mmCIF file of C-alpha atoms and ligand atoms in Angstrom:
data_model
loop_
_atom_site.group_PDB
_atom_site.id
_atom_site.type_symbol
_atom_site.label_atom_id
_atom_site.label_comp_id
_atom_site.label_asym_id
_atom_site.label_seq_id
_atom_site.Cartn_x
_atom_site.Cartn_y
_atom_site.Cartn_z
ATOM 1 C CA MET A 167 10.029 3.963 18.554
ATOM 2 C CA LEU A 168 12.066 5.856 15.976
ATOM 3 C CA ASP A 169 14.552 8.472 17.086
ATOM 4 C CA LYS A 170 17.036 10.657 15.248
ATOM 5 C CA GLN A 171 20.669 10.409 16.390
ATOM 6 C CA ASP A 172 23.382 12.254 14.419
ATOM 7 C CA ASP A 173 21.186 12.267 11.319
ATOM 8 C CA ARG A 174 20.591 8.519 11.624
ATOM 9 C CA THR A 175 17.253 6.877 12.354
ATOM 10 C CA VAL A 176 17.471 4.565 15.354
ATOM 11 C CA ALA A 177 14.632 2.083 15.884
ATOM 12 C CA SER A 178 13.989 0.411 19.231
ATOM 13 C CA ILE A 179 11.219 -1.439 21.030
ATOM 14 C CA GLN A 180 10.226 0.492 24.152
ATOM 15 C CA SER A 181 7.660 0.224 26.923
ATOM 16 C CA ILE A 182 6.227 3.649 27.581
ATOM 17 C CA ASP A 183 3.556 5.082 29.794
ATOM 18 C CA GLU A 184 0.193 5.278 28.058
ATOM 19 C CA THR A 185 -0.146 8.952 29.023
ATOM 20 C CA ARG A 186 2.501 9.770 26.400
ATOM 21 C CA LEU A 187 0.033 8.775 23.676
ATOM 22 C CA ALA A 188 -2.177 11.721 24.580
ATOM 23 C CA SER A 189 0.361 14.237 23.369
ATOM 24 C CA SER A 190 0.991 12.463 20.071
ATOM 25 C CA ALA A 191 -1.997 14.015 18.277
ATOM 26 C CA ASP A 192 -5.304 15.565 19.054
ATOM 27 C CA GLY A 193 -6.602 12.011 19.273
ATOM 28 C CA ASN A 194 -9.991 11.377 20.802
ATOM 29 C CA VAL A 195 -10.130 7.591 20.383
ATOM 30 C CA LEU A 196 -7.852 5.136 22.174
ATOM 31 C CA VAL A 197 -7.445 1.879 20.257
ATOM 32 C CA ARG A 198 -6.042 -1.424 21.482
ATOM 33 C CA VAL A 199 -4.085 -2.437 18.391
ATOM 34 C CA GLU A 200 -4.353 -6.116 17.444
ATOM 35 C CA TYR A 201 -2.316 -6.155 14.250
ATOM 36 C CA SER A 202 -0.300 -3.740 12.187
ATOM 37 C CA THR A 203 1.677 -4.281 8.992
ATOM 38 C CA LEU A 204 4.767 -3.286 7.063
ATOM 39 C CA ASN A 205 4.299 -1.215 3.940
ATOM 40 C CA TYR A 206 7.027 0.174 1.701
ATOM 41 C CA LYS A 207 6.597 3.541 3.415
ATOM 42 C CA ASP A 208 7.090 1.934 6.839
ATOM 43 C CA GLY A 209 10.283 0.402 5.470
ATOM 44 C CA LEU A 210 11.490 3.863 4.436
ATOM 45 C CA ALA A 211 10.588 5.292 7.866
ATOM 46 C CA ILE A 212 12.135 2.512 9.969
ATOM 47 C CA THR A 213 15.392 2.335 8.020
ATOM 48 C CA GLY A 214 15.585 6.118 7.620
ATOM 49 C CA LYS A 215 16.013 5.676 3.842
ATOM 50 C CA GLY A 216 13.217 8.107 2.999
ATOM 51 C CA PRO A 217 11.911 11.324 4.548
ATOM 52 C CA VAL A 218 8.695 9.807 5.909
ATOM 53 C CA VAL A 219 8.948 10.837 9.567
ATOM 54 C CA ARG A 220 8.113 14.501 10.148
ATOM 55 C CA LYS A 221 8.320 14.603 13.971
ATOM 56 C CA TRP A 222 10.635 12.913 16.449
ATOM 57 C CA PRO A 223 10.399 10.653 18.315
ATOM 58 C CA MET A 224 7.882 8.722 16.192
ATOM 59 C CA VAL A 225 6.023 5.469 16.539
ATOM 60 C CA PRO A 226 5.977 4.187 12.946
ATOM 61 C CA GLY A 227 3.177 2.273 11.250
ATOM 62 C CA ILE A 228 0.796 3.794 8.697
ATOM 63 C CA ASP A 229 -1.835 1.092 9.339
ATOM 64 C CA PHE A 230 -3.478 -0.699 12.229
ATOM 65 C CA ALA A 231 -6.553 -2.722 13.066
ATOM 66 C CA GLY A 232 -7.880 -3.109 16.571
ATOM 67 C CA VAL A 233 -10.622 -2.490 19.119
ATOM 68 C CA VAL A 234 -11.752 0.846 20.539
ATOM 69 C CA GLU A 235 -10.920 1.051 24.224
ATOM 70 C CA SER A 236 -12.267 4.525 24.958
ATOM 71 C CA SER A 237 -13.707 7.262 22.802
ATOM 72 C CA SER A 238 -15.133 10.759 22.948
ATOM 73 C CA HIS A 239 -15.943 10.659 19.213
ATOM 74 C CA PRO A 240 -19.615 10.192 18.328
ATOM 75 C CA ASP A 241 -18.957 7.525 15.659
ATOM 76 C CA HIS A 242 -16.901 5.146 17.820
ATOM 77 C CA LYS A 243 -17.680 3.366 21.075
ATOM 78 C CA PRO A 244 -15.679 0.939 23.209
ATOM 79 C CA GLY A 245 -15.605 -2.512 21.671
ATOM 80 C CA ASP A 246 -15.923 -1.321 18.033
ATOM 81 C CA GLN A 247 -13.516 -2.973 15.614
ATOM 82 C CA VAL A 248 -11.725 -0.348 13.545
ATOM 83 C CA VAL A 249 -9.091 0.089 10.847
ATOM 84 C CA LEU A 250 -6.789 3.026 10.193
ATOM 85 C CA ASN A 251 -4.803 3.704 7.014
ATOM 86 C CA GLY A 252 -2.662 6.771 6.513
ATOM 87 C CA TRP A 253 -3.836 10.237 7.530
ATOM 88 C CA GLY A 254 -0.214 10.862 8.599
ATOM 89 C CA ALA A 255 -0.028 7.990 11.126
ATOM 90 C CA GLY A 256 3.632 7.067 11.509
ATOM 91 C CA GLU A 257 4.572 10.328 9.746
ATOM 92 C CA THR A 258 3.204 13.334 11.639
ATOM 93 C CA HIS A 259 1.643 11.522 14.606
ATOM 94 C CA TRP A 260 2.223 8.208 16.290
ATOM 95 C CA GLY A 261 1.222 5.189 14.257
ATOM 96 C CA GLY A 262 0.226 1.550 14.398
ATOM 97 C CA LEU A 263 3.383 -0.419 15.219
ATOM 98 C CA ALA A 264 2.406 -0.316 18.878
ATOM 99 C CA GLN A 265 -0.004 -2.033 21.240
ATOM 100 C CA LYS A 266 -2.066 1.123 21.649
ATOM 101 C CA ALA A 267 -2.752 4.207 19.553
ATOM 102 C CA ARG A 268 -4.632 7.387 20.263
ATOM 103 C CA VAL A 269 -5.975 8.939 17.070
ATOM 104 C CA PRO A 270 -8.645 11.325 15.815
ATOM 105 C CA GLY A 271 -11.886 9.361 15.375
ATOM 106 C CA ASP A 272 -12.337 10.824 11.881
ATOM 107 C CA HIS A 273 -9.324 8.757 10.804
ATOM 108 C CA LEU A 274 -10.959 5.445 11.704
ATOM 109 C CA ILE A 275 -13.268 3.326 9.607
ATOM 110 C CA PRO A 276 -15.206 0.261 10.743
ATOM 111 C CA LEU A 277 -13.577 -3.116 10.108
ATOM 112 C CA PRO A 278 -15.522 -4.621 7.170
ATOM 113 C CA ALA A 279 -17.847 -7.340 8.452
ATOM 114 C CA LYS A 280 -16.408 -10.181 6.365
ATOM 115 C CA ILE A 281 -12.768 -9.927 7.459
ATOM 116 C CA THR A 282 -10.818 -10.137 10.715
ATOM 117 C CA ALA A 283 -8.390 -7.538 12.082
ATOM 118 C CA ARG A 284 -5.529 -9.805 11.048
ATOM 119 C CA GLN A 285 -6.848 -10.134 7.492
ATOM 120 C CA ALA A 286 -7.360 -6.358 7.332
ATOM 121 C CA MET A 287 -3.655 -5.970 8.003
ATOM 122 C CA ALA A 288 -2.846 -8.576 5.356
ATOM 123 C CA VAL A 289 -4.627 -6.133 3.038
ATOM 124 C CA GLY A 290 -3.322 -2.927 4.667
ATOM 125 C CA THR A 291 -2.633 0.305 2.827
ATOM 126 C CA ALA A 292 -1.116 -1.744 0.004
ATOM 127 C CA GLY A 293 -4.288 -3.733 -0.742
ATOM 128 C CA TYR A 294 -6.540 -0.758 -0.242
ATOM 129 C CA THR A 295 -4.357 1.279 -2.636
ATOM 130 C CA ALA A 296 -4.589 -1.518 -5.208
ATOM 131 C CA MET A 297 -8.382 -1.238 -4.969
ATOM 132 C CA LEU A 298 -8.187 2.564 -5.353
ATOM 133 C CA CYS A 299 -6.125 1.986 -8.520
ATOM 134 C CA ALA A 300 -8.658 -0.506 -9.934
ATOM 135 C CA GLN A 301 -11.481 1.915 -9.119
ATOM 136 C CA ALA A 302 -9.605 4.814 -10.768
ATOM 137 C CA LEU A 303 -9.174 2.793 -13.978
ATOM 138 C CA GLU A 304 -12.820 1.746 -14.032
ATOM 139 C CA LYS A 305 -13.963 5.309 -13.334
ATOM 140 C CA HIS A 306 -11.903 6.266 -16.379
ATOM 141 C CA GLY A 307 -14.076 3.853 -18.364
ATOM 142 C CA LEU A 308 -11.847 0.786 -18.581
ATOM 143 C CA SER A 309 -13.548 -2.585 -18.988
ATOM 144 C CA PRO A 310 -12.168 -6.101 -19.569
ATOM 145 C CA LYS A 311 -12.998 -6.024 -23.291
ATOM 146 C CA ASP A 312 -10.552 -3.132 -23.795
ATOM 147 C CA GLY A 313 -7.512 -5.406 -23.537
ATOM 148 C CA ASP A 314 -4.664 -6.392 -21.253
ATOM 149 C CA VAL A 315 -3.852 -4.615 -17.994
ATOM 150 C CA LEU A 316 -0.234 -4.439 -16.852
ATOM 151 C CA VAL A 317 0.724 -4.466 -13.155
ATOM 152 C CA THR A 318 4.306 -3.436 -12.334
ATOM 153 C CA GLY A 319 6.066 -4.448 -9.108
ATOM 154 C CA ALA A 320 3.656 -7.369 -9.160
ATOM 155 C CA ASN A 321 5.263 -9.397 -6.385
ATOM 156 C CA GLY A 322 5.008 -6.523 -3.914
ATOM 157 C CA GLY A 323 2.061 -5.731 -1.660
ATOM 158 C CA VAL A 324 0.180 -3.324 -3.934
ATOM 159 C CA GLY A 325 1.109 -5.383 -6.996
ATOM 160 C CA SER A 326 -0.098 -8.692 -5.575
ATOM 161 C CA PHE A 327 -3.475 -7.226 -4.640
ATOM 162 C CA ALA A 328 -3.767 -5.363 -7.945
ATOM 163 C CA VAL A 329 -3.237 -8.641 -9.833
ATOM 164 C CA ALA A 330 -5.838 -10.449 -7.694
ATOM 165 C CA ILE A 331 -8.447 -7.661 -7.806
ATOM 166 C CA LEU A 332 -8.206 -6.988 -11.545
ATOM 167 C CA ALA A 333 -8.221 -10.695 -12.438
ATOM 168 C CA LYS A 334 -11.288 -11.212 -10.237
ATOM 169 C CA ARG A 335 -12.990 -8.341 -12.092
ATOM 170 C CA GLY A 336 -12.445 -10.165 -15.373
ATOM 171 C CA PHE A 337 -9.377 -8.385 -16.733
ATOM 172 C CA ARG A 338 -6.538 -10.210 -18.465
ATOM 173 C CA VAL A 339 -3.654 -9.219 -16.203
ATOM 174 C CA ILE A 340 0.006 -9.166 -17.195
ATOM 175 C CA ALA A 341 2.377 -9.080 -14.222
ATOM 176 C CA SER A 342 5.742 -7.355 -14.486
ATOM 177 C CA THR A 343 8.300 -8.589 -11.979
ATOM 178 C CA GLY A 344 12.015 -8.714 -11.315
ATOM 179 C CA ARG A 345 11.437 -12.102 -9.705
ATOM 180 C CA PRO A 346 10.244 -14.365 -12.539
ATOM 181 C CA GLY A 347 10.922 -17.307 -10.210
ATOM 182 C CA GLU A 348 7.704 -16.251 -8.481
ATOM 183 C CA ALA A 349 5.689 -16.588 -11.693
ATOM 184 C CA ALA A 350 3.651 -19.519 -10.363
ATOM 185 C CA ARG A 351 2.592 -17.452 -7.368
ATOM 186 C CA LEU A 352 1.520 -14.587 -9.642
ATOM 187 C CA ARG A 353 -0.434 -16.953 -11.889
ATOM 188 C CA GLU A 354 -2.214 -18.330 -8.828
ATOM 189 C CA LEU A 355 -3.227 -14.785 -7.942
ATOM 190 C CA GLY A 356 -4.701 -14.427 -11.427
ATOM 191 C CA ALA A 357 -1.936 -13.222 -13.773
ATOM 192 C CA ALA A 358 -2.388 -14.519 -17.338
ATOM 193 C CA ASP A 359 1.203 -13.780 -18.309
ATOM 194 C CA ILE A 360 4.475 -12.460 -16.884
ATOM 195 C CA VAL A 361 6.919 -9.889 -18.251
ATOM 196 C CA GLU A 362 10.449 -9.345 -16.978
ATOM 197 C CA ARG A 363 10.898 -6.099 -15.062
ATOM 198 C CA SER A 364 14.055 -5.279 -17.059
ATOM 199 C CA THR A 365 12.021 -4.939 -20.294
ATOM 200 C CA LEU A 366 10.424 -1.826 -18.774
ATOM 201 C CA SER A 367 12.998 -0.362 -16.409
ATOM 202 C CA GLU A 368 15.534 1.176 -18.818
ATOM 203 C CA PRO A 369 15.104 4.512 -20.641
ATOM 204 C CA GLY A 370 12.954 3.917 -23.752
ATOM 205 C CA LYS A 371 11.458 5.655 -26.789
ATOM 206 C CA PRO A 372 8.767 8.328 -26.258
ATOM 207 C CA LEU A 373 6.245 6.243 -28.229
ATOM 208 C CA GLN A 374 6.390 2.460 -28.381
ATOM 209 C CA LYS A 375 4.237 -0.380 -29.680
ATOM 210 C CA GLU A 376 0.714 -0.134 -28.214
ATOM 211 C CA ARG A 377 0.461 -3.023 -25.769
ATOM 212 C CA TRP A 378 -1.693 -2.328 -22.706
ATOM 213 C CA ALA A 379 -5.218 -1.000 -22.386
ATOM 214 C CA ALA A 380 -4.300 0.085 -18.880
ATOM 215 C CA ALA A 381 -1.772 -0.354 -16.101
ATOM 216 C CA VAL A 382 -1.267 -0.138 -12.356
ATOM 217 C CA ASP A 383 2.232 1.185 -11.741
ATOM 218 C CA CYS A 384 3.913 0.677 -8.351
ATOM 219 C CA VAL A 385 7.365 1.535 -9.595
ATOM 220 C CA GLY A 386 7.601 5.034 -11.186
ATOM 221 C CA SER A 387 10.769 6.272 -12.923
ATOM 222 C CA HIS A 388 11.645 4.827 -16.391
ATOM 223 C CA THR A 389 9.105 2.054 -15.908
ATOM 224 C CA LEU A 390 6.232 4.519 -15.683
ATOM 225 C CA ALA A 391 7.601 6.443 -18.690
ATOM 226 C CA ASN A 392 7.725 3.200 -20.704
ATOM 227 C CA VAL A 393 4.249 2.217 -19.556
ATOM 228 C CA CYS A 394 2.863 5.562 -20.759
ATOM 229 C CA ALA A 395 4.714 5.115 -24.065
ATOM 230 C CA SER A 396 3.209 1.647 -24.634
ATOM 231 C CA LEU A 397 -0.407 2.228 -23.569
ATOM 232 C CA ARG A 398 -2.956 1.744 -26.313
ATOM 233 C CA TYR A 399 -4.804 4.712 -27.778
ATOM 234 C CA GLY A 400 -7.059 6.158 -25.018
ATOM 235 C CA GLY A 401 -5.521 3.943 -22.329
ATOM 236 C CA ALA A 402 -4.769 4.885 -18.733
ATOM 237 C CA VAL A 403 -2.256 4.137 -16.002
ATOM 238 C CA ALA A 404 -3.012 4.412 -12.303
ATOM 239 C CA ALA A 405 0.316 5.562 -10.859
ATOM 240 C CA CYS A 406 0.746 4.949 -7.149
ATOM 241 C CA GLY A 407 4.361 4.003 -6.439
ATOM 242 C CA LEU A 408 8.041 4.821 -6.659
ATOM 243 C CA ALA A 409 9.852 1.535 -5.943
ATOM 244 C CA GLN A 410 12.222 2.184 -8.864
ATOM 245 C CA GLY A 411 12.390 5.945 -8.329
ATOM 246 C CA MET A 412 10.506 9.172 -7.856
ATOM 247 C CA ASP A 413 11.725 10.647 -11.136
ATOM 248 C CA LEU A 414 9.666 10.598 -14.311
ATOM 249 C CA GLN A 415 11.617 11.342 -17.463
ATOM 250 C CA ALA A 416 8.936 11.173 -20.123
ATOM 251 C CA THR A 417 7.617 13.187 -23.030
ATOM 252 C CA VAL A 418 4.091 14.442 -23.629
ATOM 253 C CA ALA A 419 3.857 12.314 -26.796
ATOM 254 C CA PRO A 420 1.633 9.539 -25.332
ATOM 255 C CA PHE A 421 -0.740 12.116 -23.867
ATOM 256 C CA ILE A 422 -1.154 14.354 -26.913
ATOM 257 C CA LEU A 423 -0.835 11.735 -29.678
ATOM 258 C CA ARG A 424 -2.620 8.772 -28.084
ATOM 259 C CA GLY A 425 -4.834 10.520 -25.553
ATOM 260 C CA VAL A 426 -3.597 8.335 -22.732
ATOM 261 C CA ALA A 427 -4.278 9.336 -19.130
ATOM 262 C CA LEU A 428 -1.961 9.399 -16.147
ATOM 263 C CA LEU A 429 -4.150 8.898 -13.090
ATOM 264 C CA GLY A 430 -2.431 9.724 -9.803
ATOM 265 C CA VAL A 431 -3.520 7.610 -6.847
ATOM 266 C CA ASP A 432 -3.018 8.686 -3.242
ATOM 267 C CA SER A 433 -4.256 6.598 -0.334
ATOM 268 C CA VAL A 434 -3.215 8.770 2.598
ATOM 269 C CA TYR A 435 -5.763 11.584 2.465
ATOM 270 C CA VAL A 436 -8.602 9.954 0.516
ATOM 271 C CA PRO A 437 -11.964 11.053 1.955
ATOM 272 C CA ARG A 438 -13.649 8.644 4.366
ATOM 273 C CA ALA A 439 -16.541 7.634 2.077
ATOM 274 C CA ARG A 440 -14.138 6.474 -0.664
ATOM 275 C CA ARG A 441 -12.064 4.543 1.875
ATOM 276 C CA ILE A 442 -15.094 2.716 3.148
ATOM 277 C CA ALA A 443 -16.176 1.951 -0.428
ATOM 278 C CA ALA A 444 -12.705 0.594 -1.283
ATOM 279 C CA TRP A 445 -12.548 -1.555 1.865
ATOM 280 C CA ASP A 446 -16.067 -2.880 1.337
ATOM 281 C CA ALA A 447 -15.156 -3.799 -2.240
ATOM 282 C CA ILE A 448 -12.074 -5.672 -1.023
ATOM 283 C CA ALA A 449 -14.049 -7.582 1.610
ATOM 284 C CA GLU A 450 -16.725 -8.448 -0.987
ATOM 285 C CA GLU A 451 -14.476 -9.386 -3.883
ATOM 286 C CA VAL A 452 -11.181 -10.763 -2.639
ATOM 287 C CA PRO A 453 -11.591 -14.267 -1.214
ATOM 288 C CA VAL A 454 -10.300 -14.686 2.336
ATOM 289 C CA ALA A 455 -8.083 -17.528 1.078
ATOM 290 C CA THR A 456 -6.391 -15.081 -1.335
ATOM 291 C CA ILE A 457 -5.917 -12.481 1.401
ATOM 292 C CA GLU A 458 -4.351 -15.123 3.641
ATOM 293 C CA SER A 459 -2.148 -16.482 0.849
ATOM 294 C CA VAL A 460 -0.639 -13.060 0.120
ATOM 295 C CA ALA A 461 0.641 -12.489 3.667
ATOM 296 C CA THR A 462 3.256 -13.692 6.119
ATOM 297 C CA GLN A 463 3.270 -12.797 9.806
ATOM 298 C CA ILE A 464 6.052 -11.466 12.013
ATOM 299 C CA ALA A 465 6.405 -10.235 15.607
ATOM 300 C CA LEU A 466 6.993 -6.590 16.522
ATOM 301 C CA ALA A 467 10.633 -7.318 17.386
ATOM 302 C CA GLU A 468 11.300 -8.468 13.797
ATOM 303 C CA THR A 469 10.105 -5.276 12.095
ATOM 304 C CA SER A 470 13.494 -3.557 11.688
ATOM 305 C CA GLU A 471 15.081 -6.530 9.974
ATOM 306 C CA VAL A 472 12.083 -7.211 7.718
ATOM 307 C CA ALA A 473 11.796 -3.484 6.873
ATOM 308 C CA ALA A 474 15.341 -3.582 5.468
ATOM 309 C CA ARG A 475 14.534 -6.722 3.439
ATOM 310 C CA LEU A 476 11.358 -5.102 2.121
ATOM 311 C CA LEU A 477 13.327 -2.160 0.759
ATOM 312 C CA ARG A 478 15.746 -4.571 -0.912
ATOM 313 C CA GLY A 479 12.742 -6.053 -2.762
ATOM 314 C CA GLU A 480 13.159 -9.403 -1.005
ATOM 315 C CA VAL A 481 9.705 -9.626 0.559
ATOM 316 C CA LYS A 482 6.837 -11.263 -1.324
ATOM 317 C CA GLY A 483 3.332 -9.919 -0.905
ATOM 318 C CA ARG A 484 2.345 -8.519 2.458
ATOM 319 C CA VAL A 485 3.710 -8.643 5.998
ATOM 320 C CA ILE A 486 1.346 -8.714 9.004
ATOM 321 C CA VAL A 487 2.848 -7.544 12.307
ATOM 322 C CA ASP A 488 1.500 -9.109 15.508
ATOM 323 C CA VAL A 489 2.160 -6.230 17.900
ATOM 324 C CA ASN A 490 1.295 -8.398 20.895
ATOM 325 C CA ALA A 491 3.669 -11.270 20.099
HETATM 326 P P1 NDP B 7 6.659 -3.603 -1.852
HETATM 327 O O1 NDP B 7 8.040 -3.388 -1.371
HETATM 328 O O2 NDP B 7 5.815 -4.657 -1.237
HETATM 329 O O3 NDP B 7 6.664 -3.863 -3.430
HETATM 330 C C1 NDP B 7 7.422 -3.103 -4.314
HETATM 331 C C2 NDP B 7 7.745 -3.987 -5.513
HETATM 332 O O4 NDP B 7 8.322 -3.168 -6.517
HETATM 333 C C3 NDP B 7 8.752 -5.068 -5.224
HETATM 334 O O5 NDP B 7 8.166 -6.214 -4.694
HETATM 335 C C4 NDP B 7 9.314 -5.306 -6.603
HETATM 336 O O6 NDP B 7 8.407 -6.143 -7.321
HETATM 337 C C5 NDP B 7 9.266 -3.930 -7.252
HETATM 338 N N1 NDP B 7 10.561 -3.252 -7.185
HETATM 339 C C6 NDP B 7 11.349 -3.079 -6.106
HETATM 340 N N2 NDP B 7 12.464 -2.411 -6.426
HETATM 341 C C7 NDP B 7 12.383 -2.135 -7.751
HETATM 342 C C8 NDP B 7 13.217 -1.453 -8.681
HETATM 343 N N3 NDP B 7 14.384 -0.924 -8.313
HETATM 344 N N4 NDP B 7 12.809 -1.369 -9.953
HETATM 345 C C9 NDP B 7 11.639 -1.901 -10.349
HETATM 346 N N5 NDP B 7 10.802 -2.559 -9.515
HETATM 347 C C10 NDP B 7 11.163 -2.663 -8.234
HETATM 348 O O7 NDP B 7 5.923 -2.185 -1.716
HETATM 349 P P2 NDP B 7 4.348 -1.882 -1.747
HETATM 350 O O8 NDP B 7 3.683 -2.804 -2.666
HETATM 351 O O9 NDP B 7 3.861 -1.714 -0.358
HETATM 352 O O10 NDP B 7 4.361 -0.422 -2.398
HETATM 353 C C11 NDP B 7 4.709 -0.290 -3.782
HETATM 354 C C12 NDP B 7 4.910 1.176 -4.091
HETATM 355 O O11 NDP B 7 3.679 1.870 -3.957
HETATM 356 C C13 NDP B 7 5.895 1.860 -3.149
HETATM 357 O O12 NDP B 7 6.652 2.786 -3.877
HETATM 358 C C14 NDP B 7 4.993 2.582 -2.165
HETATM 359 O O13 NDP B 7 5.609 3.699 -1.589
HETATM 360 C C15 NDP B 7 3.832 2.957 -3.054
HETATM 361 N N6 NDP B 7 2.585 3.139 -2.348
HETATM 362 C C16 NDP B 7 1.896 4.293 -2.579
HETATM 363 C C17 NDP B 7 0.689 4.510 -2.002
HETATM 364 C C18 NDP B 7 -0.063 5.745 -2.344
HETATM 365 O O14 NDP B 7 -0.902 6.172 -1.545
HETATM 366 N N7 NDP B 7 0.171 6.310 -3.506
HETATM 367 C C19 NDP B 7 0.119 3.564 -1.034
HETATM 368 C C20 NDP B 7 0.887 2.322 -0.925
HETATM 369 C C21 NDP B 7 2.089 2.156 -1.555
HETATM 370 P P3 NDP B 7 8.916 -7.363 -8.225
HETATM 371 O O15 NDP B 7 9.808 -8.168 -7.340
HETATM 372 O O16 NDP B 7 7.662 -8.052 -8.629
HETATM 373 O O17 NDP B 7 9.647 -6.738 -9.377
#
């Protein structure tokens, strides 16, 4: 439970009466949560380092996977396995870092047949966003013959999945990371080569040598400006993150002289059909062994400490939270 005290966010583990869930949203489905996860946004919410929480008190957690306990929504019946990503969970209404959640049924999608609830949380919003980025680039017309694809923030959750998904789809993936010591891990996920984060993170020229056919950017700020400046003619970047910063000090030169495209990717309010398509693609394409290899598991009581480490960029890949441990 997150509370605001003297402008500080205070996180605590509490046992509360289930009736309090009813007032958290106009939820018509009660879910017994099996697993949740820690995303960058959860880190911002739990530590209070970013304005994620819009109502207090708040149960954080933008993702969960679990089993429907009761429902008055036509699409969901008791016993159904479901997944929730975003829709304001953990921001405007109570989220997934809890043993139960009451949410609007329209926010839930079925757990894809090939993966477990635990594996779905190894994927989480991060993995599903990586798939949305890959789909955005392909919708733009990108194919493996066009050239290299850069992934920034590659050792993070979105980055790790973006590397794995794009490599599996036949792209030559270049991983940018501030942790080159993790290069072997990135190569195992499918990266063909590694670039040092610092080569992209400082202010650069408006137009640079054409290097990438496309990119998935988890980082924003100068990195995204440099990525735009070094995309090949007609290239595209799927921009989804702000781990370096929310600012974007760039010029229009890459857009008007090289026809490059800046494709914004949001995962929170994506329509249901596109969510289901992205999740089905993940379950089809990403081997279970890869999903498992990307994640570590913690107990609910460890979330505050791991959230702080996540924001310091010390966590590799994804973190599953066992809310019942
Ligand atoms: P993680 O914390 O798991 O990964 C972020 C990675 O970014 C780190 O692992 C690190 O990678 C890199 N990084 C961290 N700090 C810096 C820095 N100062 N400068 C450059 N690189 C840095 O987060 P997620 O993967 O969960 O999320 C990544 C980003 O995407 C976040 O900003 C998040 O808010 C955003 N996001 C957006 C979504 C959307 O709907 N648009 C959905 C999900 C996430 P390395 O060590 O390899 O350098």
